[in-house]
Coordinates of C-alpha atoms in Angstrom, one line a residue:
X1 CA -35.2 -25.2 25.3
X2 CA -33.0 -23.6 23.2
X3 CA -33.7 -20.0 21.3
X4 CA -32.5 -21.4 18.0
X5 CA -31.1 -24.5 16.2
X6 CA -29.2 -24.0 13.1
X7 CA -29.5 -27.9 12.0
X8 CA -28.0 -30.1 9.4
X9 CA -25.0 -28.0 8.3
X10 CA -21.2 -28.5 7.9
X11 CA -19.8 -26.3 10.4
X12 CA -16.4 -24.2 9.4
X13 CA -15.8 -23.4 13.2
X14 CA -12.9 -20.8 12.6
X15 CA -10.0 -23.0 13.5
X16 CA -8.9 -23.7 10.0
X17 CA -9.8 -27.2 9.8
X18 CA -11.9 -29.2 7.3
X19 CA -15.7 -28.3 8.1
X20 CA -17.9 -31.2 9.9
X21 CA -21.5 -31.9 10.4
X22 CA -23.1 -30.6 13.4
X23 CA -26.1 -28.6 14.6
X24 CA -25.3 -25.2 16.4
X25 CA -27.9 -24.3 19.3
X26 CA -28.4 -20.8 20.5
X27 CA -29.5 -19.1 23.7
X28 CA -29.1 -15.6 25.2
X29 CA -27.3 -14.3 21.9
X30 CA -24.6 -17.0 22.8
X31 CA -23.7 -20.6 21.3
X32 CA -25.4 -22.8 23.8
X33 CA -24.4 -26.4 22.1
X34 CA -22.7 -27.9 19.4
X35 CA -23.4 -31.5 17.9
X36 CA -26.1 -33.6 17.1
X37 CA -29.9 -34.3 18.5
X38 CA -29.7 -31.0 20.6
X39 CA -33.3 -31.0 21.9
X40 CA -36.1 -28.7 20.8
X41 CA -35.9 -24.9 20.1
X42 CA -38.4 -22.2 19.3
X43 CA -37.0 -21.6 16.1
X44 CA -35.3 -24.2 13.7
X45 CA -33.1 -23.1 10.8
X46 CA -32.4 -25.5 8.0
X47 CA -28.7 -25.6 6.9
X48 CA -29.0 -28.6 4.8
X49 CA -26.4 -28.1 1.8
X50 CA -25.0 -25.2 3.7
X51 CA -22.1 -24.0 5.6
X52 CA -22.1 -22.9 9.2
X53 CA -19.2 -20.1 10.0
X54 CA -18.9 -17.5 12.5
X55 CA -20.0 -14.3 11.5
X56 CA -17.2 -12.5 9.4
X57 CA -14.9 -10.1 10.9
X58 CA -13.2 -7.0 9.2
X59 CA -10.7 -5.4 11.4
X60 CA -9.5 -2.7 8.8
X61 CA -12.6 -0.4 7.9
X62 CA -13.0 3.3 7.8
X63 CA -16.5 3.4 8.9
X64 CA -16.0 6.0 11.6
X65 CA -18.7 8.3 10.3
X66 CA -20.3 5.8 8.1
X67 CA -22.0 3.8 11.1
X68 CA -24.5 6.7 11.6
X69 CA -25.8 6.7 8.2
X70 CA -29.1 5.6 7.6
X71 CA -28.2 2.8 5.5
X72 CA -25.4 1.4 7.4
X73 CA -25.3 -2.3 7.7
X74 CA -26.7 -3.4 4.4
X75 CA -23.7 -3.5 2.2
X76 CA -21.4 -5.3 5.4
X77 CA -24.2 -8.0 6.3
X78 CA -24.7 -8.7 2.5
X79 CA -21.1 -10.2 2.5
X80 CA -21.2 -12.0 6.2
X81 CA -20.0 -9.3 8.0
X82 CA -20.8 -9.1 11.8
X83 CA -18.4 -7.3 13.3
X84 CA -16.2 -4.5 11.8
X85 CA -13.6 -2.3 13.3
X86 CA -12.6 1.4 12.5
X87 CA -10.1 4.1 13.6
X88 CA -7.2 2.4 11.2
X89 CA -4.3 3.6 9.7
X90 CA -3.9 6.6 12.9
X91 CA -7.1 8.1 11.4
X92 CA -9.9 7.9 14.1
X93 CA -13.0 9.9 14.4
X94 CA -12.2 10.1 18.3
X95 CA -10.8 11.8 20.4
X96 CA -10.9 14.9 18.6
X97 CA -10.9 18.0 20.4
X98 CA -9.1 21.2 20.8
X99 CA -7.7 24.2 18.7
X100 CA -7.0 21.8 16.1
X101 CA -10.4 20.1 15.7
X102 CA -11.5 21.4 12.5
X103 CA -8.1 20.9 10.8
X104 CA -8.5 17.2 12.0
X105 CA -12.0 16.6 10.8
X106 CA -10.9 18.5 7.4
X107 CA -7.9 15.9 6.9
X108 CA -10.4 13.0 7.4
X109 CA -13.0 13.7 4.9
X110 CA -11.3 11.8 1.8
X111 CA -11.4 8.6 4.1
X112 CA -14.4 8.9 6.3
X113 CA -16.3 11.2 4.6
X114 CA -18.1 14.3 6.4
X115 CA -19.1 13.5 9.7
X116 CA -21.9 15.5 10.9
X117 CA -23.0 16.5 14.2
X118 CA -24.4 13.2 14.9
X119 CA -20.9 11.4 15.0
X120 CA -19.8 12.4 18.8
X121 CA -15.8 13.0 18.1
X122 CA -15.1 14.3 21.5
X123 CA -14.2 11.3 23.3
X124 CA -14.0 7.6 22.5
X125 CA -16.2 7.0 25.6
X126 CA -19.0 9.1 23.5
X127 CA -18.3 7.4 20.3
X128 CA -18.5 4.0 21.5
X129 CA -21.7 4.8 23.7
X130 CA -23.6 5.9 20.1
X131 CA -22.3 2.7 18.7
X132 CA -24.8 0.7 20.6
X133 CA -28.2 -1.0 19.3
X134 CA -26.5 -1.2 15.3
X135 CA -27.1 -3.6 12.6
X136 CA -23.7 -5.3 13.5
X137 CA -20.8 -4.9 16.1
X138 CA -18.6 -2.2 15.9
X139 CA -15.1 -1.4 17.6
X140 CA -12.8 1.2 17.3
X141 CA -9.0 1.7 17.6
X142 CA -7.6 5.0 18.7
X143 CA -5.8 6.6 15.7
X144 CA -2.2 8.0 17.2
X145 CA -2.3 10.1 14.2
X146 CA -5.5 11.9 15.3
X147 CA -4.4 12.1 18.6
X148 CA -1.1 13.8 17.8
X149 CA -2.7 16.1 15.6
X150 CA -5.4 17.3 18.2
X151 CA -2.4 17.9 20.3
X152 CA 0.1 19.5 18.2
X153 CA -1.5 20.2 14.6
X154 CA -0.3 19.4 11.6
X155 CA 2.4 21.9 11.3
X156 CA 4.5 20.5 14.2
X157 CA 7.2 18.3 12.9
X158 CA 9.0 17.3 16.2
X159 CA 6.9 17.2 19.6
X160 CA 8.2 18.3 22.7
X161 CA 8.4 16.5 25.6
X162 CA 4.9 17.9 27.1
X163 CA 3.3 17.3 23.9
X164 CA 4.6 13.7 24.0
X165 CA 3.1 13.4 27.2
X166 CA -0.3 14.7 26.3
X167 CA -0.4 12.2 23.4
X168 CA 0.2 9.4 26.2
X169 CA -2.4 10.7 28.2
X170 CA -4.8 10.8 25.4
X171 CA -4.2 7.5 24.0
X172 CA -4.4 6.0 27.8
X173 CA -7.7 7.8 28.2
X174 CA -9.4 6.5 24.8
X175 CA -8.0 2.9 25.9
X176 CA -9.8 3.3 29.3
X177 CA -13.2 4.4 27.4
X178 CA -13.0 0.9 25.4
X179 CA -10.6 1.6 22.3
X180 CA -9.5 -1.8 20.9
X181 CA -6.1 -0.9 20.5
X182 CA -3.6 1.8 19.0
X183 CA -3.7 2.3 15.1
X184 CA -0.5 4.0 13.6
X185 CA -0.3 5.9 10.2
X186 CA 3.2 6.5 9.4
X187 CA 2.7 7.2 5.9
X188 CA 0.4 10.0 6.7
X189 CA 0.8 13.4 8.3
X190 CA 1.6 14.1 11.2
X191 CA 2.7 10.7 12.0
X192 CA 5.2 10.4 9.0
X193 CA 7.3 13.3 11.0
X194 CA 8.1 10.7 13.8
X195 CA 11.9 9.5 14.0
X196 CA 11.9 5.7 15.2
X197 CA 13.3 6.8 18.6
X198 CA 10.2 9.3 18.7
X199 CA 7.4 6.7 17.9
X200 CA 9.0 4.3 20.5
X201 CA 9.1 6.8 23.2
X202 CA 5.4 7.3 22.7
X203 CA 4.1 3.9 22.2
X204 CA 6.5 3.0 25.5
X205 CA 3.4 3.5 27.7
X206 CA 2.0 0.2 26.2
X207 CA 4.7 -1.7 27.3
X208 CA 3.8 -5.1 28.7
X209 CA -0.1 -4.6 28.3
X210 CA -1.0 -6.8 25.6
X211 CA -2.6 -3.7 23.8
X212 CA -2.8 -4.1 20.0
X213 CA -0.7 -1.8 17.8
X214 CA -1.8 -1.8 14.0
X215 CA 0.5 0.2 11.6
X216 CA 0.3 1.6 8.2
X217 CA 3.8 1.4 7.6
X218 CA 6.2 4.5 6.8
X219 CA 6.8 2.7 3.3
X220 CA 4.8 0.1 1.3
X221 CA 7.0 0.0 -1.8
X222 CA 10.7 0.0 -2.3
X223 CA 11.3 0.5 1.4
X224 CA 8.6 -1.8 2.5
X225 CA 11.6 -4.3 4.3
X226 CA 13.6 -1.4 5.8
X227 CA 9.6 -0.2 7.4
X228 CA 8.8 -3.6 8.5
X229 CA 12.1 -3.8 10.3
X230 CA 11.3 -0.6 12.0
X231 CA 8.1 -1.8 13.2
X232 CA 9.7 -5.2 14.5
X233 CA 12.3 -3.2 16.2
X234 CA 9.8 -1.0 18.1
X235 CA 7.6 -4.0 19.0
X236 CA 10.4 -5.7 20.5
X237 CA 11.8 -2.6 22.3
X238 CA 8.3 -1.4 23.6
X239 CA 7.2 -5.3 24.2
X240 CA 3.8 -4.6 22.5
X241 CA 1.9 -7.0 19.8
X242 CA 1.9 -5.5 16.5
X243 CA -0.2 -6.1 13.7
X244 CA 0.9 -5.0 10.1
X245 CA -1.8 -3.5 8.1
X246 CA -2.6 -4.2 4.5
X247 CA 0.8 -6.0 3.6
X248 CA 1.9 -5.3 0.1
X249 CA 4.7 -4.2 -1.9
X250 CA 3.9 -1.4 -4.3
X251 CA 5.5 -1.2 -7.7
X252 CA 6.2 -3.7 -10.6
X253 CA 9.7 -3.7 -9.7
X254 CA 9.1 -4.8 -5.9
X255 CA 6.5 -7.7 -6.9
X256 CA 7.6 -11.3 -6.0
X257 CA 10.8 -9.8 -4.3
X258 CA 9.8 -7.8 -1.4
X259 CA 7.1 -9.7 0.1
X260 CA 8.6 -12.9 0.7
X261 CA 11.5 -11.1 2.2
X262 CA 8.8 -9.5 4.3
X263 CA 7.3 -12.9 5.3
X264 CA 10.8 -13.9 6.3
X265 CA 11.2 -11.2 8.5
X266 CA 7.9 -11.8 10.4
X267 CA 9.0 -15.5 10.8
X268 CA 12.0 -14.6 12.4
X269 CA 10.2 -12.2 14.6
X270 CA 7.5 -14.8 15.7
X271 CA 10.3 -17.6 16.2
X272 CA 11.9 -15.1 18.5
X273 CA 9.0 -14.6 20.6
X274 CA 7.4 -11.5 19.2
X275 CA 3.4 -11.3 18.8
X276 CA 3.3 -10.5 15.0
X277 CA 0.3 -10.7 12.5
X278 CA -0.6 -9.0 9.4
X279 CA -3.4 -8.5 7.1
X280 CA -4.3 -8.0 3.4
X281 CA -7.2 -7.0 1.3
X282 CA -7.5 -9.4 -1.9
X283 CA -7.4 -6.8 -4.7
X284 CA -4.5 -5.4 -6.7
X285 CA -5.5 -1.7 -6.4
X286 CA -5.8 0.3 -3.2
X287 CA -7.6 3.3 -2.6
X288 CA -6.5 6.3 -0.3
X289 CA -6.3 10.0 -0.3
X290 CA -4.4 11.5 -3.7
X291 CA -2.4 13.6 -1.5
X292 CA -0.2 10.5 -1.1
X293 CA 1.5 10.7 -4.0
X294 CA 3.4 13.6 -2.1
X295 CA 6.5 13.3 -0.1
X296 CA 5.8 13.1 3.6
X297 CA 7.7 16.6 4.4
X298 CA 5.2 18.2 1.8
X299 CA 2.4 17.2 4.0
X300 CA 3.0 19.5 6.9
X301 CA 0.5 22.1 7.8
X302 CA -2.6 20.3 7.1
X303 CA -4.5 20.5 3.7
X304 CA -4.8 24.4 3.4
X305 CA -0.9 24.5 3.8
X306 CA -0.5 21.7 1.1
X307 CA -2.9 23.6 -1.2
X308 CA -0.8 26.8 -1.0
X309 CA 2.3 24.7 -1.8
X310 CA 0.6 23.1 -4.5
X311 CA -0.6 26.4 -6.0
X312 CA 3.2 27.8 -5.7
X313 CA 5.2 27.6 -9.4
X314 CA 8.7 27.2 -7.5
X315 CA 7.3 24.3 -4.9
X316 CA 5.6 22.5 -8.1
X317 CA 9.1 22.5 -9.9
X318 CA 10.8 21.0 -7.0
X319 CA 7.8 18.4 -6.4
X320 CA 7.9 17.3 -10.1
X321 CA 11.6 16.7 -10.1
X322 CA 11.4 14.8 -6.9
X323 CA 8.5 12.6 -8.1
X324 CA 10.5 12.0 -11.6
X325 CA 13.6 11.2 -9.7
X326 CA 11.9 8.9 -6.9
X327 CA 14.0 7.5 -4.3
X328 CA 13.5 9.5 -1.0
X329 CA 10.0 8.7 -0.4
X330 CA 7.3 6.1 -0.9
X331 CA 6.7 7.5 -4.5
X332 CA 3.3 6.0 -5.6
X333 CA 3.3 7.8 -9.0
X334 CA 6.9 6.8 -9.7
X335 CA 6.5 3.2 -9.0
X336 CA 3.0 2.6 -10.4
X337 CA 2.5 5.5 -13.1
X338 CA -0.1 8.0 -13.7
X339 CA -2.0 5.7 -15.8
X340 CA -2.3 3.4 -12.8
X341 CA -3.8 6.3 -10.6
X342 CA -7.5 6.9 -11.2
X343 CA -9.5 9.7 -9.5
X344 CA -12.6 8.2 -7.7
X345 CA -14.1 11.5 -5.7
X346 CA -14.1 14.8 -6.4
X347 CA -16.5 17.4 -5.0
X348 CA -16.2 20.4 -7.5
X349 CA -18.9 20.2 -10.4
X350 CA -16.0 21.1 -13.4
X351 CA -14.0 18.0 -12.0
X352 CA -16.9 15.2 -11.7
X353 CA -16.8 14.4 -15.4
X354 CA -13.4 13.0 -14.5
X355 CA -14.4 10.8 -11.9
X356 CA -13.0 7.1 -12.7
X357 CA -10.5 8.3 -14.9
X358 CA -6.8 7.9 -14.4
X359 CA -4.4 11.0 -13.9
X360 CA -2.7 10.4 -17.4
X361 CA -6.4 10.2 -19.5
X362 CA -7.3 13.4 -17.6
X363 CA -4.0 15.3 -18.4
X364 CA -4.5 14.1 -22.1
X365 CA -8.0 15.4 -22.0
X366 CA -7.2 18.8 -20.4
X367 CA -3.9 19.4 -22.7
X368 CA -1.6 19.2 -19.9
X369 CA 1.2 17.0 -18.2
X370 CA 0.1 14.5 -15.5
X371 CA 2.2 16.5 -13.0
X372 CA 0.4 19.6 -13.5
X373 CA -2.9 17.9 -14.0
X374 CA -2.6 16.1 -10.8
X375 CA -1.4 19.5 -8.6
X376 CA -4.4 21.5 -10.2
X377 CA -7.0 18.8 -9.2
X378 CA -5.7 18.9 -5.6
X379 CA -5.7 22.6 -5.6
X380 CA -9.0 22.8 -7.1
X381 CA -10.5 20.4 -4.7
X382 CA -8.6 21.7 -1.5
X383 CA -6.9 18.2 -1.4
X384 CA -10.0 16.5 -0.7
X385 CA -9.7 13.8 -3.6
X386 CA -9.4 10.0 -3.8
X387 CA -7.7 7.7 -5.8
X388 CA -8.0 4.0 -6.7
X389 CA -4.6 3.0 -7.6
X390 CA -3.2 -0.2 -9.1
X391 CA -0.1 -1.1 -7.1
X392 CA 0.2 -4.6 -6.3
X393 CA 0.8 -8.2 -7.5
X394 CA -2.0 -11.1 -7.5
X395 CA 1.1 -13.6 -6.6
X396 CA 2.0 -11.6 -3.4
X397 CA -1.7 -11.4 -2.2
X398 CA -2.0 -15.2 -2.6
X399 CA 1.2 -15.3 -0.5
X400 CA 0.1 -13.2 2.2
X401 CA -3.4 -14.9 2.3
X402 CA -1.5 -18.3 2.8
X403 CA 0.0 -16.9 6.0
X404 CA -2.0 -18.6 9.3
X405 CA -1.6 -15.5 10.9
X406 CA -2.8 -13.3 7.9
X407 CA -6.2 -11.8 8.3
X408 CA -8.4 -10.5 5.3
X409 CA -9.7 -6.9 5.6
X410 CA -11.0 -4.5 3.1
X411 CA -9.3 -1.3 4.3
X412 CA -12.8 0.1 3.3
X413 CA -13.2 4.2 2.7
X414 CA -16.6 5.8 2.9
X415 CA -16.9 9.0 0.8
X416 CA -20.2 10.6 0.6
X417 CA -19.9 11.0 -3.0
X418 CA -18.0 9.8 -6.2
X419 CA -16.9 6.2 -6.8
X420 CA -16.0 3.8 -4.2
X421 CA -13.6 0.8 -4.5
X422 CA -15.5 -2.7 -5.0
X423 CA -13.9 -3.9 -2.1
X424 CA -16.3 -2.0 0.4
X425 CA -19.0 -4.5 -0.8
X426 CA -17.3 -7.3 -2.1
X427 CA -14.4 -8.4 0.1
X428 CA -15.6 -11.4 2.1
X429 CA -17.8 -12.6 -1.0
X430 CA -14.5 -12.0 -3.2
X431 CA -12.6 -14.4 -0.9
X432 CA -15.2 -17.3 -1.2
X433 CA -16.1 -17.0 -4.7
X434 CA -12.5 -16.3 -6.2
X435 CA -10.1 -17.6 -3.8
X436 CA -11.8 -21.1 -2.5
X437 CA -13.8 -21.6 -5.6
X438 CA -10.6 -21.6 -7.5
X439 CA -8.7 -23.5 -4.9
X440 CA -6.0 -21.1 -3.8
X441 CA -7.5 -21.6 -0.4
X442 CA -9.1 -24.2 1.6
X443 CA -12.6 -23.5 2.8
X444 CA -11.5 -23.8 6.6
X445 CA -8.3 -21.3 6.0
X446 CA -10.6 -18.8 4.5
X447 CA -12.9 -18.6 6.9
X448 CA -10.2 -18.7 9.5
X449 CA -8.8 -15.8 7.9
X450 CA -11.9 -13.9 8.3
X451 CA -12.8 -14.8 11.8
X452 CA -10.6 -16.3 14.4
X453 CA -7.5 -14.8 13.1
X454 CA -8.7 -11.0 13.0
X455 CA -10.3 -11.7 16.4
X456 CA -7.3 -13.0 17.9
X457 CA -5.5 -10.1 16.5
X458 CA -7.2 -7.4 18.4
X459 CA -8.3 -9.6 21.4
X460 CA -12.1 -10.0 20.4
X461 CA -13.5 -12.0 23.1
X462 CA -16.3 -14.1 22.2
X463 CA -15.8 -13.5 18.5
X464 CA -14.2 -15.6 15.5
X465 CA -15.1 -19.3 16.9
X466 CA -18.2 -21.8 16.5
X467 CA -17.8 -23.0 20.1
X468 CA -19.9 -23.2 23.2
X469 CA -20.0 -20.0 25.0
X470 CA -19.0 -18.0 22.0
X471 CA -21.1 -15.0 20.9
X472 CA -24.0 -16.1 18.6
X473 CA -22.9 -14.2 15.4
X474 CA -22.7 -16.7 12.9
X475 CA -23.1 -17.0 8.8
X476 CA -25.2 -19.7 6.8
X477 CA -24.4 -20.0 3.4
X478 CA -23.6 -22.3 0.2
X479 CA -19.8 -21.2 -0.9
X480 CA -20.6 -22.0 -4.5
X481 CA -23.5 -19.5 -4.4
X482 CA -21.7 -16.4 -3.1
X483 CA -21.1 -13.5 -5.4
X484 CA -19.1 -10.4 -5.3
X485 CA -21.2 -8.9 -7.8
X486 CA -19.3 -5.5 -7.4
X487 CA -16.7 -4.2 -10.2
X488 CA -14.4 -1.1 -10.3
X489 CA -17.1 0.5 -13.0
X490 CA -19.9 -0.5 -10.5
X491 CA -18.4 -0.7 -7.1
X492 CA -22.0 -0.5 -5.0
X493 CA -23.4 -3.3 -6.1
X494 CA -24.2 -5.6 -2.9
X495 CA -22.8 -9.1 -2.6
X496 CA -25.1 -12.1 -2.7
X497 CA -25.3 -15.9 -1.3
X498 CA -25.5 -15.2 2.4
X499 CA -29.1 -17.1 3.6
X500 CA -28.5 -16.6 7.1
X501 CA -26.7 -13.9 8.9
X502 CA -27.0 -13.7 12.9
X503 CA -25.9 -11.0 14.9
X504 CA -25.9 -11.9 18.9
X505 CA -28.3 -14.8 18.0
X506 CA -30.8 -12.4 16.0
X507 CA -31.0 -13.0 12.3
X508 CA -30.2 -9.7 10.5
X509 CA -30.5 -11.7 7.2
X510 CA -32.8 -14.4 7.1
X511 CA -33.5 -16.4 3.8
X512 CA -31.4 -14.1 1.9
X513 CA -33.4 -11.0 3.0
X514 CA -32.7 -8.0 5.5
X515 CA -34.6 -8.1 8.6
X516 CA -34.0 -4.9 9.9
X517 CA -32.7 -6.1 13.2
X518 CA -30.3 -3.7 15.1
X519 CA -28.7 -6.5 17.9
X520 CA -25.1 -5.3 17.1
X521 CA -23.4 -3.4 20.1
X522 CA -20.2 -1.7 20.4
X523 CA -17.3 -3.7 21.4
X524 CA -14.8 -2.3 24.0
X525 CA -11.2 -3.5 25.0
X526 CA -11.8 -6.4 27.6
X527 CA -15.4 -6.3 27.4

């Protein structure tokens, strides 16, 4: 007798094809059978008029600290997620130790929120051990930026041989303790200081080991094609699988031009034998730290050093001229305009009235030019400001979504105050409601982009397919009833439309209601 049979639904199995009628039987947290007339079960779930799909997988969230918060899991499960991966963009909550520990934690705050003592940051092993018995499965990449900062701090622009070895040793240890791969944040300090040769030297330790390397590239605007060429070159030299995080082309002047070229470069690399995949979030606005309107060299030394520079009139004048002239860095303000950069998180009381407003509008309200306004806000908040920036073209998003090797991700950040991006609560629901609903994506392809494709990119065994022997992570839903609900003005509204969400065979949502089950576990490389 099976534990559970999900009966009478159309199965979208994660392979990308047309959904087909079949029943799904579960035993011991695994898929035990697939077909018709499977026999008796202790529990029968009716899926008549519904789709049965693998649990959705988001391999790019910044929930490093959020997984330990009391309400963790609700906003993820409500959109069908059963597995998430954190530690992206070179920024992971572990391993953080040594003399620069507090500086690293401070740098992470705008992305992950403050991490209390309940977050074990000292080692990857300790972090993953604390992630058992969660509402959904949780995995971690080891952030190479976090590791480098823990070894050499934010003031070191070029590491010596001993520091390079120390970084490699820490990466090796984190991988041995279960990190799913290595993430890079070449747009962030301190990894923005790497030359191509220095980065290749660090990654050489991963050669021929089938360890995924995910990358927030050095540039995502005017120089995105060159940044992609750099990573494809490194992937070829170091013989590592590379996954391009949140592929985009920022700035109207780059829309519909750079992404087709990037796709051409990836296709050529794949044809040449490189293991190259990518992902995309289905929103034209991104979300990150406001300090990333600044040139990379301005980020040396960490948040306190950045704050001192921004308070210096001479440095401000130099910085303003660089932003106005553009060209020598990924100049977000220059590419998209101050009116398209919204401040989403402030901690100081005097600034909270400006939450959700653009830099342009805040500047007008304060009687300042937008440059001075942005610098003053960063100084008063010691750089702990997040932004929502409208940067990309819907047509480019659709191009990337259509690729069979592209995954859907949210790039969610979890500040403890302020306004979140609607993608935190709504990404998977948006794919079903908007892109499947309007006919941009076939349902089978959409499901694959949220299941088998991300599982394959990060080598998540047992995940992403409805097949015998796979993990019993499943969703049951009517695609026409799924709703995103959140907006930029009200981003915290939960998605709706998931009738059942099962994690390791246990209902976390049953008949549309949360059950409180905690059957999720920590995902480890090779496990």
